[in-house]
Short mmCIF file of C-alpha atoms and ligand atoms in Angstrom, two decimals:
data_model
loop_
_atom_site.label_atom_id
_atom_site.label_comp_id
_atom_site.label_asym_id
_atom_site.label_seq_id
_atom_site.Cartn_x
_atom_site.Cartn_y
_atom_site.Cartn_z
CA MET A 11 11.98 -3.51 -4.60
CA LYS A 12 12.02 -6.00 -1.91
CA VAL A 13 11.52 -9.78 -2.61
CA LEU A 14 9.01 -9.79 0.13
CA THR A 15 6.62 -7.40 -1.80
CA LEU A 16 6.37 -9.84 -4.64
CA ASN A 17 4.57 -12.04 -2.12
CA PHE A 18 1.81 -9.42 -2.32
CA LEU A 19 1.41 -8.36 -5.70
CA THR A 20 0.20 -10.16 -8.87
CA CYS A 21 -0.61 -9.03 -12.48
CA ALA A 22 -2.83 -5.77 -12.71
CA VAL A 23 -4.83 -7.13 -15.76
CA LYS A 24 -8.19 -7.78 -14.44
CA ALA A 25 -8.77 -11.03 -16.20
CA CYS A 26 -5.56 -12.53 -14.67
CA LYS A 27 -6.53 -12.10 -11.03
CA SER A 28 -8.33 -15.26 -11.07
CA SER A 29 -5.80 -17.38 -12.87
CA SER A 30 -2.99 -19.07 -10.45
CA ASP A 31 -0.59 -18.54 -13.48
CA SER A 32 -0.63 -14.70 -12.55
CA PHE A 33 1.09 -15.25 -9.12
CA PRO A 34 3.92 -14.81 -8.50
CA LEU A 35 5.00 -12.71 -11.04
CA HIS A 36 8.44 -13.89 -12.69
CA PRO A 37 11.38 -11.90 -12.40
CA LYS A 38 13.54 -11.48 -15.69
CA ASP A 39 16.67 -9.80 -16.33
CA ALA A 40 16.83 -8.85 -12.43
CA GLU A 41 19.62 -6.57 -11.08
CA LEU A 42 19.81 -7.15 -7.48
CA VAL A 43 21.31 -5.26 -4.73
CA HIS A 44 21.91 -5.80 -0.97
CA ASP A 45 20.78 -3.42 1.67
CA ASP A 46 21.93 -4.08 5.26
CA VAL A 47 18.86 -4.03 7.68
CA GLU A 48 18.72 -5.22 11.20
CA VAL A 49 17.19 -8.58 11.85
CA ASN A 50 13.99 -8.55 13.64
CA ALA A 51 13.77 -12.23 14.41
CA GLN A 52 10.34 -12.45 16.02
CA LEU A 53 8.71 -10.22 13.17
CA LEU A 54 10.32 -12.70 10.61
CA THR A 55 9.10 -15.47 12.57
CA ASN A 56 5.31 -14.11 12.58
CA LEU A 57 5.63 -13.17 8.96
CA LEU A 58 5.90 -16.84 7.82
CA HIS A 59 2.25 -17.07 8.89
CA ARG A 60 1.27 -14.83 6.09
CA LEU A 61 3.71 -15.81 3.29
CA ASP A 62 2.60 -17.62 0.40
CA TRP A 63 5.75 -20.14 0.88
CA LYS A 64 5.13 -21.92 -2.56
CA ALA A 65 5.42 -18.47 -4.35
CA LEU A 66 8.45 -17.27 -2.37
CA ARG A 67 10.21 -20.75 -3.30
CA THR A 68 9.52 -19.90 -6.92
CA THR A 69 10.59 -16.21 -6.68
CA ALA A 70 13.94 -17.43 -4.93
CA THR A 71 14.89 -20.04 -7.36
CA GLU A 72 14.15 -17.56 -10.27
CA LEU A 73 16.23 -15.08 -8.68
CA GLY A 74 19.16 -17.55 -8.27
CA PHE A 75 18.94 -18.16 -4.58
CA PRO A 76 19.57 -21.83 -3.15
CA ASP A 77 16.35 -23.75 -3.28
CA LEU A 78 14.20 -23.31 -0.35
CA PRO A 79 12.72 -26.21 1.63
CA GLU A 80 9.61 -27.82 0.49
CA THR A 81 7.69 -26.62 3.50
CA ALA A 82 7.95 -23.25 5.56
CA PRO A 83 10.30 -23.63 8.44
CA THR A 84 8.37 -23.45 11.89
CA GLN A 85 8.67 -21.03 14.64
CA GLU A 86 11.04 -23.70 16.43
CA ASP A 87 13.18 -24.08 13.29
CA LEU A 88 13.87 -20.46 13.25
CA GLU A 89 14.43 -20.17 16.96
CA ASN A 90 16.99 -23.09 16.88
CA ASP A 91 18.69 -22.29 13.53
CA GLU A 92 20.26 -18.70 13.18
CA LYS A 93 21.49 -19.55 9.69
CA THR A 94 17.93 -20.13 8.28
CA LEU A 95 16.67 -17.01 9.96
CA LYS A 96 19.61 -15.12 8.49
CA ASP A 97 19.12 -16.59 4.94
CA LEU A 98 15.40 -15.76 5.16
CA HIS A 99 16.04 -12.03 6.47
CA ASN A 100 18.51 -11.80 3.65
CA LEU A 101 16.27 -13.03 0.81
CA LEU A 102 12.85 -11.18 2.05
CA ILE A 103 14.12 -7.73 3.42
CA GLU A 104 17.59 -7.26 2.30
CA THR A 105 17.45 -8.09 -1.30
CA GLN A 106 16.33 -5.41 -3.53
CA MET A 107 15.46 -5.65 -7.21
CA MET A 108 16.73 -2.47 -8.81
CA GLU A 109 16.29 -2.91 -12.66
CA GLY A 110 14.47 -5.86 -14.75
CA LYS A 111 10.96 -7.02 -15.70
CA LEU A 112 8.22 -8.80 -13.78
CA VAL A 113 6.40 -11.24 -16.00
CA CYS A 114 2.91 -12.50 -15.69
CA GLY A 115 2.66 -16.15 -16.57
CA HIS A 116 -0.98 -15.91 -17.54
CA CYS A 117 -0.95 -13.21 -20.19
CA GLY A 118 2.59 -12.61 -20.65
CA HIS A 119 2.76 -8.99 -20.04
CA GLU A 120 6.04 -7.54 -18.60
CA TYR A 121 6.21 -4.78 -15.90
CA ALA A 122 9.37 -2.95 -15.81
CA VAL A 123 11.33 -2.17 -12.59
CA ARG A 124 13.50 0.85 -12.87
CA GLU A 125 15.70 2.38 -9.78
CA GLY A 126 13.81 -0.01 -7.66
CA ILE A 127 10.20 1.10 -8.50
CA ALA A 128 8.07 -1.40 -10.50
CA ASN A 129 5.45 0.06 -12.84
CA PHE A 130 2.08 -1.65 -12.92
CA LEU A 131 0.50 0.60 -15.21
CA LEU A 132 -1.05 -0.66 -18.10
CA PRO A 133 -0.83 0.22 -21.72
CA THR A 134 -4.13 1.60 -23.32
CA HIS A 135 -5.19 -1.81 -24.95
CA LEU A 136 -4.92 -3.81 -21.57
CA VAL A 137 -6.81 -1.31 -19.32
CA MET B 114 1.53 14.53 19.42
CA LEU B 115 3.37 11.81 17.27
CA PRO B 116 5.81 13.38 14.87
CA THR B 117 4.78 14.36 11.40
CA PRO B 118 7.28 13.03 8.72
CA ASP B 119 9.46 15.52 7.06
CA THR B 120 8.66 16.14 3.35
CA SER B 121 10.97 18.97 2.61
CA HIS B 122 12.74 16.89 -0.19
CA VAL B 123 9.52 16.74 -2.21
CA SER B 124 9.11 18.64 -5.37
CA TYR B 125 5.51 20.16 -5.22
CA ASN B 126 5.52 20.79 -8.91
CA ARG B 127 5.15 17.04 -9.54
CA VAL B 128 3.70 15.71 -6.17
CA TYR B 129 0.82 16.80 -4.10
CA GLU B 130 1.87 18.98 -1.14
CA PRO B 131 0.62 17.81 2.22
CA ALA B 132 -2.40 19.86 2.91
CA GLU B 133 -5.61 19.85 5.34
CA ASP B 134 -6.64 16.50 4.17
CA SER B 135 -3.46 14.82 4.71
CA PHE B 136 -3.41 16.26 8.09
CA LEU B 137 -6.84 15.30 9.02
CA LEU B 138 -5.84 11.70 8.27
CA LEU B 139 -2.72 12.01 10.54
CA ASP B 140 -5.06 13.35 13.37
CA THR B 141 -7.84 10.85 12.82
CA LEU B 142 -5.61 7.83 12.94
CA SER B 143 -4.02 9.05 16.07
CA LEU B 144 -7.27 9.28 18.22
CA PRO B 145 -7.85 7.20 20.96
CA SER B 146 -10.91 5.66 19.06
CA GLU B 147 -8.93 4.66 16.24
CA THR B 148 -5.63 3.34 17.74
CA THR B 149 -7.82 1.40 20.07
CA PHE B 150 -9.73 -0.17 17.14
CA LEU B 151 -6.32 -0.93 15.43
CA GLN B 152 -4.85 -2.27 18.51
CA THR B 153 -7.87 -4.60 19.29
CA ARG B 154 -8.01 -5.92 15.63
CA PHE B 155 -4.38 -6.33 14.98
CA SER B 156 -2.74 -7.06 18.29
CA LYS B 157 0.65 -8.54 18.38
CA ASP B 158 -0.90 -11.97 19.08
CA ALA B 159 -3.40 -11.79 16.43
CA LEU B 160 -1.22 -13.24 13.64
CA PRO B 161 -0.11 -12.60 11.26
CA PRO B 162 1.19 -9.15 11.35
CA PRO B 163 -0.90 -6.71 9.42
CA LEU B 164 -0.19 -5.52 5.76
CA VAL B 165 -1.05 -1.78 5.58
CA LEU B 166 -1.26 -0.16 1.93
CA GLU B 167 -1.75 3.58 1.30
CA VAL B 168 -3.13 4.12 -2.21
CA GLY B 169 -2.07 7.59 -3.62
CA PRO B 170 0.47 8.46 -1.00
CA GLY B 171 1.68 11.55 -2.91
CA SER B 172 4.61 12.98 -0.72
CA GLY B 173 4.32 9.81 1.51
CA VAL B 174 3.35 11.84 4.61
CA VAL B 175 0.57 9.58 5.79
CA ILE B 176 2.25 6.23 4.95
CA GLY B 177 5.38 7.61 6.55
CA PHE B 178 3.44 8.58 9.58
CA LEU B 179 1.80 5.04 9.98
CA THR B 180 5.05 3.20 9.42
CA ALA B 181 7.35 5.32 11.82
CA ASN B 182 4.79 5.29 14.50
CA ALA B 183 3.70 1.82 14.25
CA THR B 184 4.13 1.00 18.06
CA PRO B 185 2.02 3.98 19.32
CA LEU B 186 -0.76 3.51 16.78
CA PHE B 187 -0.86 -0.49 16.35
CA GLY B 188 0.50 -1.13 19.84
CA HIS B 189 3.54 -2.99 18.21
CA ASP B 190 6.09 -2.68 15.47
CA HIS B 191 5.29 -6.05 13.59
CA ILE B 192 3.41 -4.25 10.85
CA LEU B 193 4.26 -4.04 6.96
CA THR B 194 3.48 -1.07 4.75
CA PHE B 195 3.54 -0.31 1.20
CA ALA B 196 2.10 2.09 -1.02
CA ILE B 197 0.75 2.42 -4.74
CA ASP B 198 0.95 5.75 -6.79
CA VAL B 199 -0.08 6.45 -10.28
CA ASN B 200 2.83 9.17 -10.25
CA ARG B 201 6.14 7.84 -10.31
CA PHE B 202 7.74 10.77 -8.81
CA ALA B 203 5.09 10.35 -5.85
CA CYS B 204 6.71 6.77 -5.42
CA SER B 205 10.22 8.05 -5.10
CA ALA B 206 9.34 10.98 -2.89
CA THR B 207 7.33 8.41 -0.72
CA GLY B 208 10.35 5.86 -0.32
CA LEU B 209 12.34 8.91 0.84
CA THR B 210 9.99 10.21 3.20
CA VAL B 211 9.37 6.88 4.86
CA LYS B 212 13.10 6.38 5.17
CA LYS B 213 13.46 9.68 6.79
CA ALA B 214 10.33 9.29 9.37
CA THR B 215 11.57 5.75 10.28
CA ALA B 216 15.00 6.96 10.97
CA GLU B 217 13.72 9.61 13.28
CA THR B 218 11.41 7.38 15.58
CA GLY B 219 13.85 4.43 15.15
CA ALA B 220 13.67 0.69 15.82
CA GLY B 221 10.99 -0.18 18.40
CA SER B 222 8.56 2.43 16.88
CA SER B 223 8.68 1.70 13.26
CA GLY B 224 7.32 -1.05 11.18
CA VAL B 225 8.77 -2.42 8.05
CA PHE B 226 8.31 -0.58 4.86
CA LEU B 227 8.20 -2.70 1.77
CA ASP B 228 7.86 -0.50 -1.41
CA ALA B 229 6.17 2.17 -3.30
CA VAL B 230 4.98 0.90 -6.61
CA GLN B 231 3.54 2.79 -9.59
CA GLY B 232 0.14 1.63 -10.50
CA ASP B 233 -3.69 2.28 -10.93
CA LEU B 234 -5.40 2.11 -7.40
CA THR B 235 -5.11 -1.51 -6.07
CA ASN B 236 -4.84 -3.19 -9.60
CA PRO B 237 -1.34 -4.74 -8.72
CA CYS B 238 -2.69 -6.20 -5.41
CA ARG B 239 -2.90 -9.83 -4.65
CA PRO B 240 -6.33 -10.34 -3.52
CA GLY B 241 -7.29 -10.71 0.11
CA GLN B 242 -4.18 -9.45 1.44
CA VAL B 243 -4.57 -5.82 2.75
CA ASP B 244 -5.41 -5.51 6.31
CA VAL B 245 -5.46 -1.77 6.59
CA LEU B 246 -5.89 0.39 3.46
CA VAL B 247 -5.80 4.31 3.55
CA PHE B 248 -6.88 6.46 0.83
CA ASN B 249 -6.81 10.23 0.26
CA PRO B 250 -8.37 10.29 -3.14
CA PRO B 251 -8.90 12.82 -5.90
CA TYR B 252 -12.24 14.05 -4.32
CA VAL B 253 -12.81 17.63 -5.81
CA PRO B 254 -16.01 17.49 -8.14
CA THR B 255 -14.83 18.51 -11.60
CA ASP B 256 -16.33 18.57 -15.17
CA GLU B 257 -13.73 16.09 -16.46
CA LEU B 258 -11.62 13.43 -15.27
CA PRO B 259 -8.10 13.73 -16.50
CA ALA B 260 -7.29 10.71 -18.66
CA PRO B 261 -5.47 8.00 -16.77
CA LEU B 262 -1.86 7.56 -16.92
CA THR B 263 -1.03 4.44 -18.96
CA LYS B 264 2.54 4.26 -20.15
CA GLU B 265 5.70 4.88 -18.16
CA GLY B 266 6.24 8.23 -16.87
CA ASN B 267 8.70 10.53 -18.37
CA GLU B 268 12.35 11.18 -16.68
CA LYS B 269 11.84 14.73 -17.43
CA PRO B 270 8.22 15.78 -17.71
CA THR B 271 7.24 18.85 -19.60
CA PHE B 272 5.28 21.60 -17.74
CA GLU B 273 1.99 20.16 -19.16
CA GLU B 274 2.78 16.76 -17.78
CA GLU B 275 3.58 18.14 -14.44
CA SER B 276 0.21 19.88 -14.51
CA LYS B 277 -1.53 16.64 -15.48
CA LEU B 278 0.21 14.62 -12.38
CA LEU B 279 -0.95 17.32 -10.03
CA GLU B 280 -4.50 17.38 -11.65
CA LEU B 281 -4.72 13.60 -11.28
CA ALA B 282 -4.12 14.10 -7.26
CA TYR B 283 -7.22 16.27 -6.80
CA ALA B 284 -9.73 16.21 -9.68
CA GLY B 285 -12.42 13.52 -9.08
CA GLY B 286 -14.86 13.93 -11.85
CA LYS B 287 -18.61 13.84 -11.22
CA ASP B 288 -19.37 14.46 -7.49
CA GLY B 289 -15.52 14.13 -7.00
CA MET B 290 -16.36 10.55 -6.70
CA GLU B 291 -15.38 8.94 -9.92
CA THR B 292 -11.87 7.51 -8.64
CA THR B 293 -13.18 6.87 -5.21
CA GLU B 294 -16.05 4.69 -6.53
CA ARG B 295 -13.21 2.53 -8.36
CA LEU B 296 -11.38 2.21 -5.10
CA LEU B 297 -14.53 1.36 -3.17
CA ASP B 298 -15.54 -1.29 -5.84
CA ALA B 299 -12.17 -3.05 -5.47
CA LEU B 300 -12.31 -3.10 -1.47
CA PRO B 301 -14.26 -6.48 -1.13
CA GLU B 302 -11.57 -8.11 -3.34
CA THR B 303 -8.45 -6.12 -1.95
CA LEU B 304 -9.16 -6.43 1.77
CA SER B 305 -8.49 -9.38 4.07
CA ALA B 306 -11.41 -10.63 6.20
CA ARG B 307 -10.36 -8.63 9.05
CA GLY B 308 -9.56 -5.85 6.65
CA VAL B 309 -10.44 -2.04 7.23
CA ALA B 310 -10.13 1.00 5.19
CA TYR B 311 -9.99 4.66 5.84
CA VAL B 312 -11.29 6.82 3.07
CA LEU B 313 -11.51 10.71 3.13
CA LEU B 314 -14.48 12.53 1.51
CA CYS B 315 -15.46 15.98 1.05
CA ALA B 316 -19.13 17.14 1.39
CA GLY B 317 -19.56 17.20 -2.36
CA ASN B 318 -19.03 13.40 -2.34
CA ARG B 319 -22.38 13.04 -0.34
CA PRO B 320 -20.77 10.91 2.22
CA GLU B 321 -24.14 9.66 3.79
CA GLU B 322 -25.03 8.24 0.47
CA VAL B 323 -21.64 6.62 0.15
CA LYS B 324 -21.95 4.86 3.59
CA ASP B 325 -25.38 3.76 2.86
CA ARG B 326 -24.19 1.98 -0.56
CA ILE B 327 -21.18 0.37 1.45
CA ARG B 328 -23.68 -1.04 4.10
CA SER B 329 -25.82 -2.59 1.32
CA TRP B 330 -22.77 -4.55 -0.40
CA ALA B 331 -23.39 -8.14 -0.74
CA GLY B 332 -21.23 -10.87 0.92
CA GLY B 333 -20.90 -9.89 4.53
CA SER B 334 -21.86 -7.42 7.01
CA TRP B 335 -20.29 -4.32 5.78
CA LYS B 336 -19.86 -1.30 8.10
CA ALA B 337 -19.23 2.08 7.19
CA GLU B 338 -18.92 5.13 9.85
CA THR B 339 -17.50 8.52 9.88
CA VAL B 340 -14.72 8.53 12.44
CA GLY B 341 -13.07 11.01 14.60
CA THR B 342 -13.29 14.86 13.92
CA SER B 343 -15.98 14.21 11.41
CA GLY B 344 -17.02 17.07 9.14
CA ARG B 345 -13.91 19.43 10.27
CA GLN B 346 -14.20 22.54 8.25
CA ALA B 347 -11.56 22.76 5.81
CA GLY B 348 -12.66 25.88 3.61
CA TRP B 349 -15.66 24.80 1.39
CA GLU B 350 -14.37 21.09 1.33
CA ARG B 351 -15.76 20.07 4.81
CA LEU B 352 -13.80 16.98 5.01
CA SER B 353 -14.66 13.59 6.73
CA ILE B 354 -13.00 10.18 6.97
CA VAL B 355 -15.05 7.08 6.69
CA ARG B 356 -13.91 3.65 8.22
CA VAL B 357 -15.15 0.73 6.04
CA TRP B 358 -14.85 -2.74 7.57
CA ARG B 359 -16.54 -6.21 7.88
CA ASP B 360 -18.00 -7.03 11.28
CA ASP B 361 -17.73 -10.91 12.09
CA ASP B 362 -19.59 -10.78 15.44
CA GLN B 363 -17.22 -9.02 17.48
ZN1 ZN C 145 -1.37 -11.01 -16.45
#
């Protein structure tokens, strides 16, 4: 599962949706792999408009990536700085979490990731 | 005709095989009425790039089609797509289908596919993020709804478990609407303000009543219209596709 995907997902427990602690989910025991994907600079730049940057910073740090800057780079930043662009592309699109868990910071439920597929089905008592 | 994704790698003992309903979705989403609608609503300049979700992709034929043909459908390749299916085998099948389909159409035509995750309808979605949602539900009226899957799928399912996975893909309970009702209930929370959903219905689902109910939803001017080749004959099922969206005085 891609790091970018984590920016769009939250805890599947209904009662957690309204809590800010349920997003982003926290990776645990994550095994990462790297996929080579061609850079689409313009898409990446446009993508910044819809990312929750604060959540992405948290995810990146928890996965062991170097700390991201406090605020999202601007379109100009990306156009003038190829390294920032490549680093973001590597983090968001090329990094895949193959094994591990995603933990909700509100209810503590752990969602398993196996062979790159996260399982958000809930045990009976949480449905 | 845009290319239909190859699903020859999919095991139809465990995953719903593309059928009349799947192809009706492909046909409808390719119609000039719908590509015009999508291209107007999600033009390249209308930032940010749209997030497209298919719920219950099965083989992945529909989300593969949308991802691989992003440019002809949306007018550009700046779209992100993902899928959620209750069936783990459908998730892995979908990943492969999208990969093959995008390799065939190539860069310049394809959007970016994120992931297929296992889950119950839109439960794992962060609220207000999805711009285009596509759902080909289990719509066949049945006496009972199979019990929902709750724990992790088996690596090697028994024959009974495989039958249940296929049953989950078509059995809709009362009026064939039990699962669709749950999906519709979640739409206002799941969709972004510019969000649009395409939901397939059969005649037994009473589409006119479904549309009336959606139009009466609180909190905005919800619209629901049958689009494209409405009511196409597919045996007794008589399928149609309803587009659901909020109109902010366009
Ligand atoms: Zn939770």
